[in-house]
Tab-separated table of C-alpha atoms and ligand atoms in Angstrom:
chain	number	residue	atom	x	y	z
Y	1	MET	CA	-109.517	92.370	-93.895
Y	2	LEU	CA	-109.291	92.990	-90.190
Y	3	VAL	CA	-110.571	96.481	-89.451
Y	4	GLU	CA	-110.975	96.633	-85.707
Y	5	LEU	CA	-109.652	94.765	-82.672
Y	6	ARG	CA	-112.120	94.186	-79.849
Y	7	ALA	CA	-111.986	92.887	-76.307
Y	8	ASP	CA	-111.920	89.199	-75.477
Y	9	GLU	CA	-109.856	88.184	-78.513
Y	10	ARG	CA	-112.482	89.251	-80.981
Y	11	ALA	CA	-112.215	91.488	-84.021
Y	12	VAL	CA	-114.263	92.963	-86.822
Y	13	VAL	CA	-113.425	91.889	-90.342
Y	14	ASN	CA	-114.651	93.430	-93.545
Y	15	LEU	CA	-115.485	90.781	-96.125
Y	16	GLY	CA	-116.228	92.623	-99.333
Y	17	GLY	CA	-118.254	95.305	-97.586
Y	18	ILE	CA	-119.858	93.021	-95.022
Y	19	ARG	CA	-118.638	93.557	-91.492
Y	20	LYS	CA	-118.445	90.512	-89.312
Y	21	ASP	CA	-117.496	89.987	-85.729
Y	22	VAL	CA	-115.104	87.042	-85.473
Y	23	SER	CA	-112.903	85.384	-82.883
Y	24	ILE	CA	-109.146	85.800	-83.289
Y	25	GLU	CA	-108.231	83.412	-80.499
Y	26	LEU	CA	-106.558	81.160	-83.054
Y	27	VAL	CA	-104.489	83.978	-84.599
Y	28	PRO	CA	-103.713	86.154	-81.583
Y	29	GLU	CA	-101.000	87.962	-83.532
Y	30	ALA	CA	-103.489	89.434	-86.050
Y	31	GLN	CA	-103.494	93.226	-86.361
Y	32	VAL	CA	-105.661	95.816	-88.068
Y	33	GLY	CA	-104.909	95.700	-91.803
Y	34	ASP	CA	-104.114	91.977	-91.869
Y	35	TYR	CA	-106.000	89.673	-94.214
Y	36	VAL	CA	-107.331	86.832	-92.134
Y	37	ILE	CA	-109.005	83.661	-93.342
Y	38	VAL	CA	-112.281	83.099	-91.534
Y	39	HIS	CA	-113.993	79.777	-90.999
Y	40	VAL	CA	-117.074	79.179	-88.823
Y	41	GLY	CA	-116.698	82.511	-87.080
Y	42	HIS	CA	-113.019	82.117	-86.288
Y	43	ALA	CA	-109.978	83.524	-88.008
Y	44	ILE	CA	-107.879	80.406	-88.568
Y	45	GLY	CA	-104.960	81.835	-90.518
Y	46	MET	CA	-103.556	84.891	-92.229
Y	47	ILE	CA	-102.607	85.745	-95.783
Y	48	ASP	CA	-98.977	86.563	-96.419
Y	49	PRO	CA	-99.148	89.403	-98.989
Y	50	GLU	CA	-95.677	88.665	-100.391
Y	51	GLU	CA	-96.502	85.040	-101.014
Y	52	ALA	CA	-99.789	86.067	-102.609
Y	53	GLU	CA	-97.892	88.334	-105.030
Y	54	ARG	CA	-95.478	85.543	-105.798
Y	55	THR	CA	-98.282	83.127	-106.648
Y	56	LEU	CA	-99.973	85.717	-108.858
Y	57	ALA	CA	-96.683	86.403	-110.598
Y	58	LEU	CA	-96.398	82.692	-111.246
Y	59	PHE	CA	-99.786	82.704	-112.979
Y	60	GLY	CA	-98.658	85.753	-114.970
Y	61	GLU	CA	-95.475	84.072	-116.160
Y	62	MET	CA	-97.438	81.126	-117.197
Y	63	ALA	CA	-99.799	83.321	-119.152
Y	64	GLU	CA	-96.821	84.842	-120.958
Y	65	ALA	CA	-95.228	81.487	-121.571
Y	66	ALA	CA	-98.504	80.226	-123.033
Y	67	ALA	CA	-98.797	83.296	-125.248
Y	68	ALA	CA	-95.214	82.789	-126.433
Y	69	ALA	CA	-95.887	79.125	-127.129
Y	70	GLY	CA	-99.008	80.132	-129.040
Y	71	ALA	CA	-97.075	82.687	-131.101
Y	72	ALA	CA	-94.338	80.161	-131.887
Y	73	ALA	CA	-96.800	77.532	-133.029
G	1	MET	CA	-112.356	91.626	-102.965
G	2	LYS	CA	-108.594	91.622	-102.566
G	3	TYR	CA	-106.973	88.195	-102.661
G	4	ILE	CA	-110.088	86.757	-104.204
G	5	ASP	CA	-110.874	88.494	-107.496
G	6	GLU	CA	-107.303	88.196	-108.809
G	7	PHE	CA	-107.548	84.464	-108.254
G	8	ARG	CA	-110.685	84.185	-110.375
G	9	ASP	CA	-109.509	85.878	-113.562
G	10	GLY	CA	-111.005	83.955	-116.459
G	11	ASP	CA	-108.321	84.931	-118.999
G	12	VAL	CA	-105.561	83.689	-116.772
G	13	ALA	CA	-107.550	80.498	-116.134
G	14	ARG	CA	-107.780	79.858	-119.873
G	15	LYS	CA	-104.052	80.444	-120.209
G	16	ILE	CA	-103.262	77.968	-117.475
G	17	GLY	CA	-105.627	75.632	-119.330
G	18	GLU	CA	-103.595	76.094	-122.526
G	19	ARG	CA	-100.436	75.419	-120.604
G	20	LEU	CA	-101.965	72.217	-119.246
G	21	ARG	CA	-102.880	71.125	-122.736
G	22	THR	CA	-99.308	71.673	-123.864
G	23	GLU	CA	-97.755	69.833	-120.970
G	24	ALA	CA	-100.162	66.940	-120.420
G	25	ASP	CA	-98.937	63.936	-122.347
G	26	PRO	CA	-101.746	62.959	-124.760
G	27	ALA	CA	-100.611	59.345	-124.551
G	28	ARG	CA	-101.618	59.000	-120.920
G	29	GLN	CA	-104.535	59.542	-118.575
G	30	TYR	CA	-104.262	61.677	-115.474
G	31	SER	CA	-106.662	61.217	-112.563
G	32	PHE	CA	-106.400	63.518	-109.613
G	33	MET	CA	-108.546	63.585	-106.538
G	34	GLU	CA	-109.503	66.864	-104.975
G	35	PHE	CA	-110.006	65.856	-101.393
G	36	CYS	CA	-111.766	68.917	-100.165
G	37	GLY	CA	-115.421	69.790	-100.712
G	38	GLY	CA	-114.498	73.439	-101.184
G	39	HIS	CA	-112.465	72.443	-104.217
G	40	THR	CA	-115.271	70.232	-105.528
G	41	HIS	CA	-117.505	73.257	-105.337
G	42	ALA	CA	-114.959	75.560	-107.020
G	43	ILE	CA	-114.352	73.062	-109.825
G	44	SER	CA	-118.066	72.753	-110.580
G	45	ARG	CA	-118.986	76.354	-109.992
G	46	TYR	CA	-116.273	77.930	-112.130
G	47	GLY	CA	-116.230	75.317	-114.848
G	48	VAL	CA	-112.640	74.313	-114.145
G	49	ARG	CA	-113.385	70.905	-115.588
G	50	GLU	CA	-114.151	72.376	-119.008
G	51	LEU	CA	-110.772	74.068	-119.094
G	52	LEU	CA	-108.904	70.819	-118.545
G	53	PRO	CA	-107.635	68.649	-121.372
G	54	PRO	CA	-109.821	65.562	-121.879
G	55	ASN	CA	-107.190	63.217	-120.483
G	56	VAL	CA	-107.046	65.021	-117.130
G	57	ARG	CA	-109.867	63.817	-114.921
G	58	MET	CA	-110.845	65.148	-111.520
G	59	ILE	CA	-112.296	62.804	-108.918
G	60	HIS	CA	-114.301	64.220	-106.037
G	61	GLY	CA	-112.978	63.054	-102.709
G	62	PRO	CA	-114.631	62.640	-99.323
G	63	GLY	CA	-113.697	66.058	-97.991
G	64	CYS	CA	-117.221	67.332	-97.560
G	65	PRO	CA	-117.926	67.228	-93.842
G	66	VAL	CA	-121.645	66.533	-93.974
G	67	CYS	CA	-121.230	63.944	-96.724
G	68	VAL	CA	-119.140	61.693	-94.508
G	69	LEU	CA	-121.294	62.083	-91.409
G	70	PRO	CA	-122.902	58.667	-90.833
G	71	ILE	CA	-126.635	58.266	-90.245
G	72	GLY	CA	-126.040	56.796	-86.781
G	73	ARG	CA	-124.377	59.998	-85.600
G	74	VAL	CA	-127.223	62.205	-86.800
G	75	ASP	CA	-129.593	59.785	-85.051
G	76	MET	CA	-127.723	60.431	-81.807
G	77	ALA	CA	-128.245	64.176	-82.137
G	78	ILE	CA	-131.933	63.708	-82.972
G	79	LYS	CA	-132.352	61.443	-79.963
G	80	LEU	CA	-130.831	64.088	-77.698
G	81	ALA	CA	-133.348	66.625	-78.922
G	82	LEU	CA	-136.469	64.451	-79.074
G	83	GLU	CA	-135.961	62.022	-76.194
G	84	ARG	CA	-133.662	63.812	-73.791
G	85	GLY	CA	-135.071	67.299	-74.155
G	86	ALA	CA	-131.719	68.860	-74.910
G	87	ILE	CA	-131.240	71.958	-77.036
G	88	VAL	CA	-129.119	70.763	-79.937
G	89	CYS	CA	-127.019	73.406	-81.700
G	90	THR	CA	-125.440	72.674	-85.029
G	91	TYR	CA	-124.032	74.142	-88.234
G	92	GLY	CA	-126.619	74.837	-90.926
G	93	ASP	CA	-125.399	72.203	-93.373
G	94	THR	CA	-126.006	69.444	-90.867
G	95	MET	CA	-129.712	70.212	-90.575
G	96	ARG	CA	-130.762	68.455	-93.764
G	97	VAL	CA	-128.623	65.326	-93.566
G	98	PRO	CA	-130.988	62.391	-93.993
G	99	ALA	CA	-131.129	60.174	-90.899
G	100	SER	CA	-133.120	57.098	-89.819
G	101	ASP	CA	-136.941	56.859	-89.915
G	102	ASN	CA	-137.114	59.428	-92.649
G	103	LEU	CA	-135.930	62.065	-90.199
G	104	SER	CA	-133.324	64.787	-90.359
G	105	LEU	CA	-132.561	67.488	-87.818
G	106	THR	CA	-134.863	69.810	-89.751
G	107	ARG	CA	-137.713	67.299	-89.564
G	108	ALA	CA	-136.981	66.533	-85.914
G	109	LYS	CA	-137.286	70.236	-85.275
G	110	ALA	CA	-140.683	70.253	-86.936
G	111	ARG	CA	-141.655	67.478	-84.528
G	112	GLY	CA	-140.870	69.713	-81.616
G	113	GLY	CA	-137.161	69.098	-81.054
G	114	ASP	CA	-135.365	72.231	-79.888
G	115	ILE	CA	-132.731	72.302	-82.608
G	116	ARG	CA	-130.936	75.514	-83.383
G	117	MET	CA	-128.684	76.461	-86.221
G	118	VAL	CA	-125.518	78.225	-85.146
G	119	TYR	CA	-122.861	79.965	-87.150
G	120	SER	CA	-120.056	79.135	-84.766
G	121	ALA	CA	-119.282	76.992	-81.702
G	122	THR	CA	-119.167	80.219	-79.711
G	123	ASP	CA	-122.860	80.781	-80.467
G	124	ALA	CA	-123.637	77.407	-78.887
G	125	LEU	CA	-121.938	78.643	-75.713
G	126	THR	CA	-124.187	81.691	-75.768
G	127	VAL	CA	-127.243	79.455	-76.031
G	128	ALA	CA	-125.982	77.504	-72.992
G	129	ARG	CA	-125.442	80.699	-70.989
G	130	ASP	CA	-128.913	81.940	-71.896
G	131	ASN	CA	-130.616	78.671	-70.933
G	132	PRO	CA	-129.025	77.646	-67.639
G	133	GLY	CA	-131.904	75.307	-66.814
G	134	ARG	CA	-131.540	73.264	-70.016
G	135	GLU	CA	-128.979	70.858	-71.377
G	136	VAL	CA	-127.315	72.374	-74.443
G	137	VAL	CA	-125.416	70.111	-76.810
G	138	PHE	CA	-123.255	71.304	-79.658
G	139	PHE	CA	-123.340	68.742	-82.466
G	140	ALA	CA	-119.781	69.277	-83.688
G	141	ILE	CA	-118.831	68.064	-87.127
G	142	GLY	CA	-116.086	68.749	-89.613
G	143	PHE	CA	-112.442	68.382	-90.415
G	144	GLU	CA	-109.372	70.002	-88.878
G	145	THR	CA	-110.770	73.452	-89.646
G	146	THR	CA	-113.788	73.262	-87.368
G	147	THR	CA	-112.051	71.314	-84.604
G	148	PRO	CA	-110.030	74.196	-83.084
G	149	PRO	CA	-113.162	76.336	-82.576
G	150	THR	CA	-114.838	73.375	-80.836
G	151	ALA	CA	-111.765	72.967	-78.619
G	152	LEU	CA	-111.920	76.660	-77.737
G	153	ALA	CA	-115.607	76.353	-76.844
G	154	ILE	CA	-114.925	73.435	-74.487
G	155	LEU	CA	-112.003	75.237	-72.856
G	156	ARG	CA	-114.124	78.311	-72.389
G	157	ALA	CA	-117.019	76.310	-70.950
G	158	GLN	CA	-114.583	74.830	-68.457
G	159	ARG	CA	-113.211	78.246	-67.516
G	160	GLU	CA	-116.695	79.627	-67.022
G	161	GLY	CA	-117.937	76.516	-65.230
G	162	LEU	CA	-120.820	76.154	-67.716
G	163	ALA	CA	-122.432	73.055	-66.276
G	164	ASN	CA	-125.156	72.590	-68.912
G	165	PHE	CA	-122.953	72.576	-72.029
G	166	SER	CA	-121.603	69.525	-73.806
G	167	VAL	CA	-120.388	68.507	-77.249
G	168	LEU	CA	-121.332	65.562	-79.434
G	169	CYS	CA	-117.960	65.256	-81.084
G	170	CYS	CA	-117.867	63.978	-84.665
G	171	HIS	CA	-114.638	65.621	-85.798
G	172	VAL	CA	-112.666	63.695	-88.384
G	173	LEU	CA	-109.133	63.764	-89.743
G	174	THR	CA	-108.045	64.357	-93.315
G	175	PRO	CA	-104.774	62.421	-93.632
G	176	SER	CA	-106.241	59.143	-92.359
G	177	ALA	CA	-109.100	59.397	-94.833
G	178	ILE	CA	-106.725	59.858	-97.756
G	179	THR	CA	-104.705	56.854	-96.644
G	180	HIS	CA	-107.860	54.828	-96.282
G	181	ILE	CA	-108.938	55.628	-99.835
G	182	LEU	CA	-105.630	54.461	-101.205
G	183	GLU	CA	-105.706	51.258	-99.211
G	184	SER	CA	-109.385	50.469	-99.341
G	185	PRO	CA	-110.271	47.001	-100.588
G	186	GLU	CA	-113.291	48.472	-102.385
G	187	VAL	CA	-111.051	50.520	-104.589
G	188	ARG	CA	-109.418	47.267	-105.566
G	189	ARG	CA	-112.730	45.485	-105.913
G	190	TYR	CA	-114.213	48.153	-108.155
G	191	GLY	CA	-111.205	47.716	-110.365
G	192	THR	CA	-109.223	50.610	-108.956
G	193	VAL	CA	-109.381	54.061	-110.244
G	194	PRO	CA	-105.735	54.856	-110.443
G	195	ILE	CA	-105.373	58.091	-108.550
G	196	ASP	CA	-102.225	59.813	-109.766
G	197	GLY	CA	-102.165	62.544	-107.201
G	198	PHE	CA	-104.119	64.739	-104.818
G	199	VAL	CA	-105.101	68.367	-104.697
G	200	GLY	CA	-104.569	69.013	-100.994
G	201	PRO	CA	-107.167	70.943	-99.000
G	202	ALA	CA	-106.925	74.682	-98.430
G	203	HIS	CA	-108.436	75.449	-95.021
G	204	VAL	CA	-107.430	72.152	-93.458
G	205	SER	CA	-103.828	72.759	-94.471
G	206	ILE	CA	-103.839	76.234	-92.928
G	207	VAL	CA	-104.385	74.451	-89.624
G	208	ILE	CA	-102.285	71.277	-89.994
G	209	GLY	CA	-99.618	72.589	-92.390
G	210	SER	CA	-98.115	70.758	-95.339
G	211	GLY	CA	-95.991	68.469	-93.144
G	212	PRO	CA	-98.583	65.716	-92.509
G	213	TYR	CA	-98.796	64.904	-96.232
G	214	GLU	CA	-95.081	64.243	-96.612
G	215	HIS	CA	-95.045	60.750	-95.178
G	216	PHE	CA	-98.020	59.890	-97.246
G	217	ALA	CA	-96.618	61.211	-100.549
G	218	GLU	CA	-93.475	59.232	-99.931
G	219	GLU	CA	-95.039	55.999	-98.784
G	220	TYR	CA	-97.719	55.804	-101.473
G	221	ARG	CA	-95.701	57.563	-104.161
G	222	LYS	CA	-98.535	59.998	-104.849
G	223	PRO	CA	-97.856	63.699	-105.365
G	224	VAL	CA	-99.862	66.155	-103.287
G	225	VAL	CA	-100.272	69.821	-104.204
G	226	ILE	CA	-101.999	71.969	-101.614
G	227	ALA	CA	-104.216	74.516	-103.340
G	228	GLY	CA	-106.129	77.627	-102.366
G	229	PHE	CA	-109.883	77.841	-102.871
G	230	GLU	CA	-110.071	79.939	-105.977
G	231	PRO	CA	-110.346	78.517	-109.484
G	232	LEU	CA	-106.871	79.728	-110.516
G	233	ASP	CA	-105.400	78.033	-107.471
G	234	VAL	CA	-106.988	74.764	-108.453
G	235	MET	CA	-105.894	75.080	-112.102
G	236	GLN	CA	-102.347	75.868	-111.086
G	237	ALA	CA	-102.280	72.960	-108.640
G	238	ILE	CA	-103.455	70.602	-111.371
G	239	LEU	CA	-100.670	71.864	-113.624
G	240	MET	CA	-98.162	71.266	-110.840
G	241	LEU	CA	-99.507	67.729	-110.415
G	242	VAL	CA	-99.230	67.039	-114.139
G	243	ARG	CA	-95.620	68.192	-114.031
G	244	GLN	CA	-94.835	65.947	-111.069
G	245	VAL	CA	-96.398	62.959	-112.791
G	246	ASN	CA	-94.506	63.705	-116.012
G	247	GLU	CA	-91.256	63.931	-114.125
G	248	GLY	CA	-91.987	60.836	-112.058
G	249	ARG	CA	-91.917	62.801	-108.803
G	250	ALA	CA	-94.165	62.363	-105.754
G	251	HIS	CA	-93.625	65.366	-103.526
G	252	VAL	CA	-95.717	67.647	-101.411
G	253	GLU	CA	-95.900	71.035	-103.097
G	254	ASN	CA	-97.718	74.080	-101.889
G	255	GLU	CA	-99.575	76.329	-104.272
G	256	PHE	CA	-101.338	78.029	-101.346
G	257	SER	CA	-98.168	79.451	-99.838
G	258	ARG	CA	-99.970	82.716	-99.100
G	259	ALA	CA	-101.729	80.974	-96.217
G	260	VAL	CA	-100.101	77.578	-95.635
G	261	ASP	CA	-96.651	76.735	-94.339
G	262	ARG	CA	-95.094	73.456	-93.301
G	263	ASP	CA	-96.121	73.571	-89.643
G	264	GLY	CA	-99.606	75.020	-89.877
G	265	ASN	CA	-101.248	76.904	-87.037
G	266	LEU	CA	-99.372	75.524	-84.029
G	267	GLY	CA	-101.467	77.408	-81.497
G	268	ALA	CA	-104.632	75.859	-82.915
G	269	GLN	CA	-103.055	72.386	-82.947
G	270	GLN	CA	-102.075	72.781	-79.321
G	271	LYS	CA	-105.652	73.626	-78.288
G	272	VAL	CA	-106.942	70.631	-80.213
G	273	SER	CA	-104.550	68.194	-78.579
G	274	GLU	CA	-105.307	69.627	-75.177
G	275	VAL	CA	-108.986	68.768	-75.521
G	276	PHE	CA	-109.134	65.828	-77.936
G	277	GLU	CA	-107.515	62.442	-78.432
G	278	LEU	CA	-107.694	59.899	-81.244
G	279	ARG	CA	-110.611	57.528	-81.550
G	280	PRO	CA	-109.450	53.999	-82.359
G	281	THR	CA	-112.077	53.844	-85.078
G	282	PHE	CA	-114.904	55.930	-86.509
G	283	GLU	CA	-117.517	55.283	-89.147
G	284	TRP	CA	-117.477	57.533	-92.186
G	285	ARG	CA	-120.541	57.604	-94.331
G	286	GLY	CA	-119.573	55.977	-97.573
G	287	LEU	CA	-116.188	54.775	-96.374
G	288	GLY	CA	-117.169	52.588	-93.418
G	289	GLU	CA	-115.054	52.211	-90.298
G	290	VAL	CA	-111.735	54.008	-90.658
G	291	PRO	CA	-109.112	53.391	-87.958
G	292	TYR	CA	-107.724	56.394	-86.100
G	293	SER	CA	-109.609	58.791	-88.321
G	294	ALA	CA	-111.516	60.846	-85.782
G	295	LEU	CA	-111.259	62.595	-82.455
G	296	LYS	CA	-112.984	62.219	-79.134
G	297	ILE	CA	-112.984	64.361	-76.036
G	298	ARG	CA	-110.280	63.547	-73.480
G	299	PRO	CA	-111.417	62.071	-70.141
G	300	ALA	CA	-110.282	65.240	-68.361
G	301	PHE	CA	-113.155	67.014	-70.136
G	302	ALA	CA	-115.651	64.171	-69.661
G	303	GLN	CA	-118.375	66.442	-68.330
G	304	PHE	CA	-118.434	68.256	-71.686
G	305	ASP	CA	-118.643	65.030	-73.654
G	306	ALA	CA	-122.276	64.441	-74.621
G	307	GLU	CA	-121.615	60.765	-75.343
G	308	ARG	CA	-120.520	60.183	-71.738
G	309	ARG	CA	-122.912	62.610	-70.198
G	310	PHE	CA	-125.992	61.022	-71.750
G	311	GLY	CA	-124.584	57.493	-71.982
G	312	LEU	CA	-125.110	57.494	-75.734
G	313	GLY	CA	-124.190	54.417	-77.704
G	314	TYR	CA	-123.532	54.389	-81.417
G	315	THR	CA	-125.652	52.228	-83.680
G	316	PRO	CA	-124.521	52.034	-87.280
G	317	VAL	CA	-127.289	52.352	-89.856
G	318	ALA	CA	-126.978	51.193	-93.452
G	319	ASP	CA	-127.431	53.683	-96.257
G	320	ASN	CA	-130.220	53.563	-98.811
G	321	LYS	CA	-129.318	50.678	-101.113
G	322	ALA	CA	-129.483	52.681	-104.301
G	323	CYS	CA	-127.098	55.324	-102.998
G	324	GLU	CA	-123.652	55.194	-104.558
G	325	CYS	CA	-122.052	57.782	-102.303
G	326	GLY	CA	-119.538	55.225	-101.053
G	327	ALA	CA	-118.201	54.518	-104.500
G	328	ILE	CA	-118.383	58.193	-105.442
G	329	LEU	CA	-116.410	59.262	-102.379
G	330	ARG	CA	-113.716	56.809	-103.353
G	331	GLY	CA	-113.649	58.101	-106.886
G	332	VAL	CA	-114.722	54.832	-108.493
G	333	LYS	CA	-118.140	56.045	-109.639
G	334	GLN	CA	-119.665	59.328	-110.737
G	335	PRO	CA	-122.937	60.868	-109.575
G	336	THR	CA	-124.596	60.009	-112.890
G	337	ASP	CA	-123.874	56.323	-112.240
G	338	CYS	CA	-126.449	56.451	-109.441
G	339	LYS	CA	-129.865	55.248	-110.590
G	340	ILE	CA	-131.750	57.786	-108.525
G	341	PHE	CA	-129.507	60.795	-109.189
G	342	GLY	CA	-131.603	63.821	-110.074
G	343	THR	CA	-134.858	61.859	-109.999
G	344	VAL	CA	-135.585	60.515	-106.539
G	345	CYS	CA	-132.507	62.132	-105.027
G	346	THR	CA	-132.300	65.894	-105.478
G	347	PRO	CA	-130.970	68.760	-103.362
G	348	GLU	CA	-134.559	69.470	-102.231
G	349	ASN	CA	-135.039	65.886	-101.161
G	350	PRO	CA	-131.621	64.322	-100.597
G	351	VAL	CA	-131.525	60.548	-100.166
G	352	GLY	CA	-127.794	60.252	-99.775
G	353	SER	CA	-125.462	62.608	-98.027
G	354	CYS	CA	-123.504	63.650	-101.155
G	355	MET	CA	-126.620	65.528	-102.218
G	356	VAL	CA	-126.994	67.547	-99.030
G	357	SER	CA	-124.287	70.159	-99.086
G	358	SER	CA	-123.303	72.217	-102.101
G	359	GLU	CA	-119.829	70.772	-101.537
G	360	GLY	CA	-121.073	67.236	-102.021
G	361	ALA	CA	-120.180	65.569	-105.296
G	362	CYS	CA	-123.804	64.865	-106.246
G	363	ALA	CA	-125.157	68.289	-105.305
G	364	ALA	CA	-122.313	70.061	-107.112
G	365	HIS	CA	-122.909	67.934	-110.148
G	366	TYR	CA	-126.662	68.504	-109.987
G	367	ALA	CA	-126.299	72.261	-109.711
G	368	TYR	CA	-123.635	72.891	-112.291
G	369	GLY	CA	-122.857	69.833	-114.308
G	370	ARG	CA	-125.928	67.842	-115.063
G	371	PHE	CA	-126.955	69.492	-118.289
G	372	LYS	CA	-123.456	69.370	-119.659
G	373	ASP	CA	-123.459	65.611	-119.338
G	374	ILE	CA	-126.408	65.137	-121.613
G	375	PRO	CA	-124.801	66.037	-124.975
G	376	VAL	CA	-121.719	64.046	-123.995
G	377	LYS	CA	-123.895	60.999	-123.486
G	378	VAL	CA	-125.800	61.519	-126.718
G	379	SER	CA	-122.651	61.795	-128.787
G	380	ALA	CA	-121.052	58.809	-127.079
F	401	SF4	S1	-127.576	60.880	-106.172
F	401	SF4	FE1	-128.222	60.720	-104.035
F	401	SF4	S2	-128.531	58.561	-103.678
F	401	SF4	FE2	-127.362	58.754	-105.555
F	401	SF4	S3	-125.221	58.624	-104.924
F	401	SF4	FE3	-125.745	60.775	-104.933
F	401	SF4	S4	-126.417	61.215	-102.855
F	401	SF4	FE4	-126.429	58.986	-103.067
């Protein structure tokens, strides 16, 4: 998660408790609180929280469907 | 960590596994290639393979950047350090890639070459700023994910007028490699592994988007599902591929919609095309020459191009004869088919490049899969 914007298109991200200084030149729109994806010291993309929820919900449905299938069998 | 732990939940993984078992048609075989080394690693590390039904087989593709780096290119970097006195900066994984004369960058360093491991292309710029009297070369490797940072470094060097910085560009392109695998005569010669579909790369797709796979899915009638890095992402993508195959579809689908859209990171693409252009051909370790599969630095940035600056030529070097990386990268053989796997060739002493990085098919198999194979073989 991006925790601090710095000069020269750099920012500090917190990766599970480890703070890292990264370049955000490739995602200039990134703001504090955004989840950025970091590769070789550069943020290359951002996570869309709504889409993440949707994907997780998809796994959840599947889990239910599997449980239902199991119960029916 | 948010957006990571939820995607590693073992119970959910098992449930997706059950779902796969229900939906995969027992009467047929499914073979899917995960292109990206990150996925190879995730599949081995989290035991995804064990959760798949026996008729769904995963083939490791050539998407591990150091695995496809040919010996001749590493030789060029070593030459710069040992013969031309340059400081060579490179990503850590590249250090151990076996090169000619029993050398590697690590060993060249032991022989006095000034070779430095950097975490990012930006660090190489810092080395150049700090050593104005020395030539500093960034040995740049990788797919579409590492290319934009290299482009930024070159643009910055130009802005700052850094006269002692240059790049040995070995950046390669994902879509052309996938096409090459499908068309390669070797795949035919080895009696073709029918690849039914591809798990599309995560990070690469963040940059290039899902668009570039569309033509390819259509033309070769192979479904592509772009997947995130976590085990649940990969499981879900495999399920989506099974469904496409069952329904006779060959579309590009995106499981990693939380980070990938159709266009990708346009700003990053723009920087890349500003600095780089296509190479007519480039040698991939294991795959041979692949047309239009790599990038070189545009003439406008010639002064930052180490190949031009030092007049470096490329000399191809054959791999160790026993090494089966070529066949493994194409999915026609498995690491255990290699005679020297785990004996002569180990992660501590890699002979072939697939053993170097933890993303390589052989190293991943050595670390996580090799003991599991033994009972299978005994019972067979
Ligand atoms: S075990 Fe080593 S030599 Fe054999 S295919 Fe793998 S990398 Fe090549």
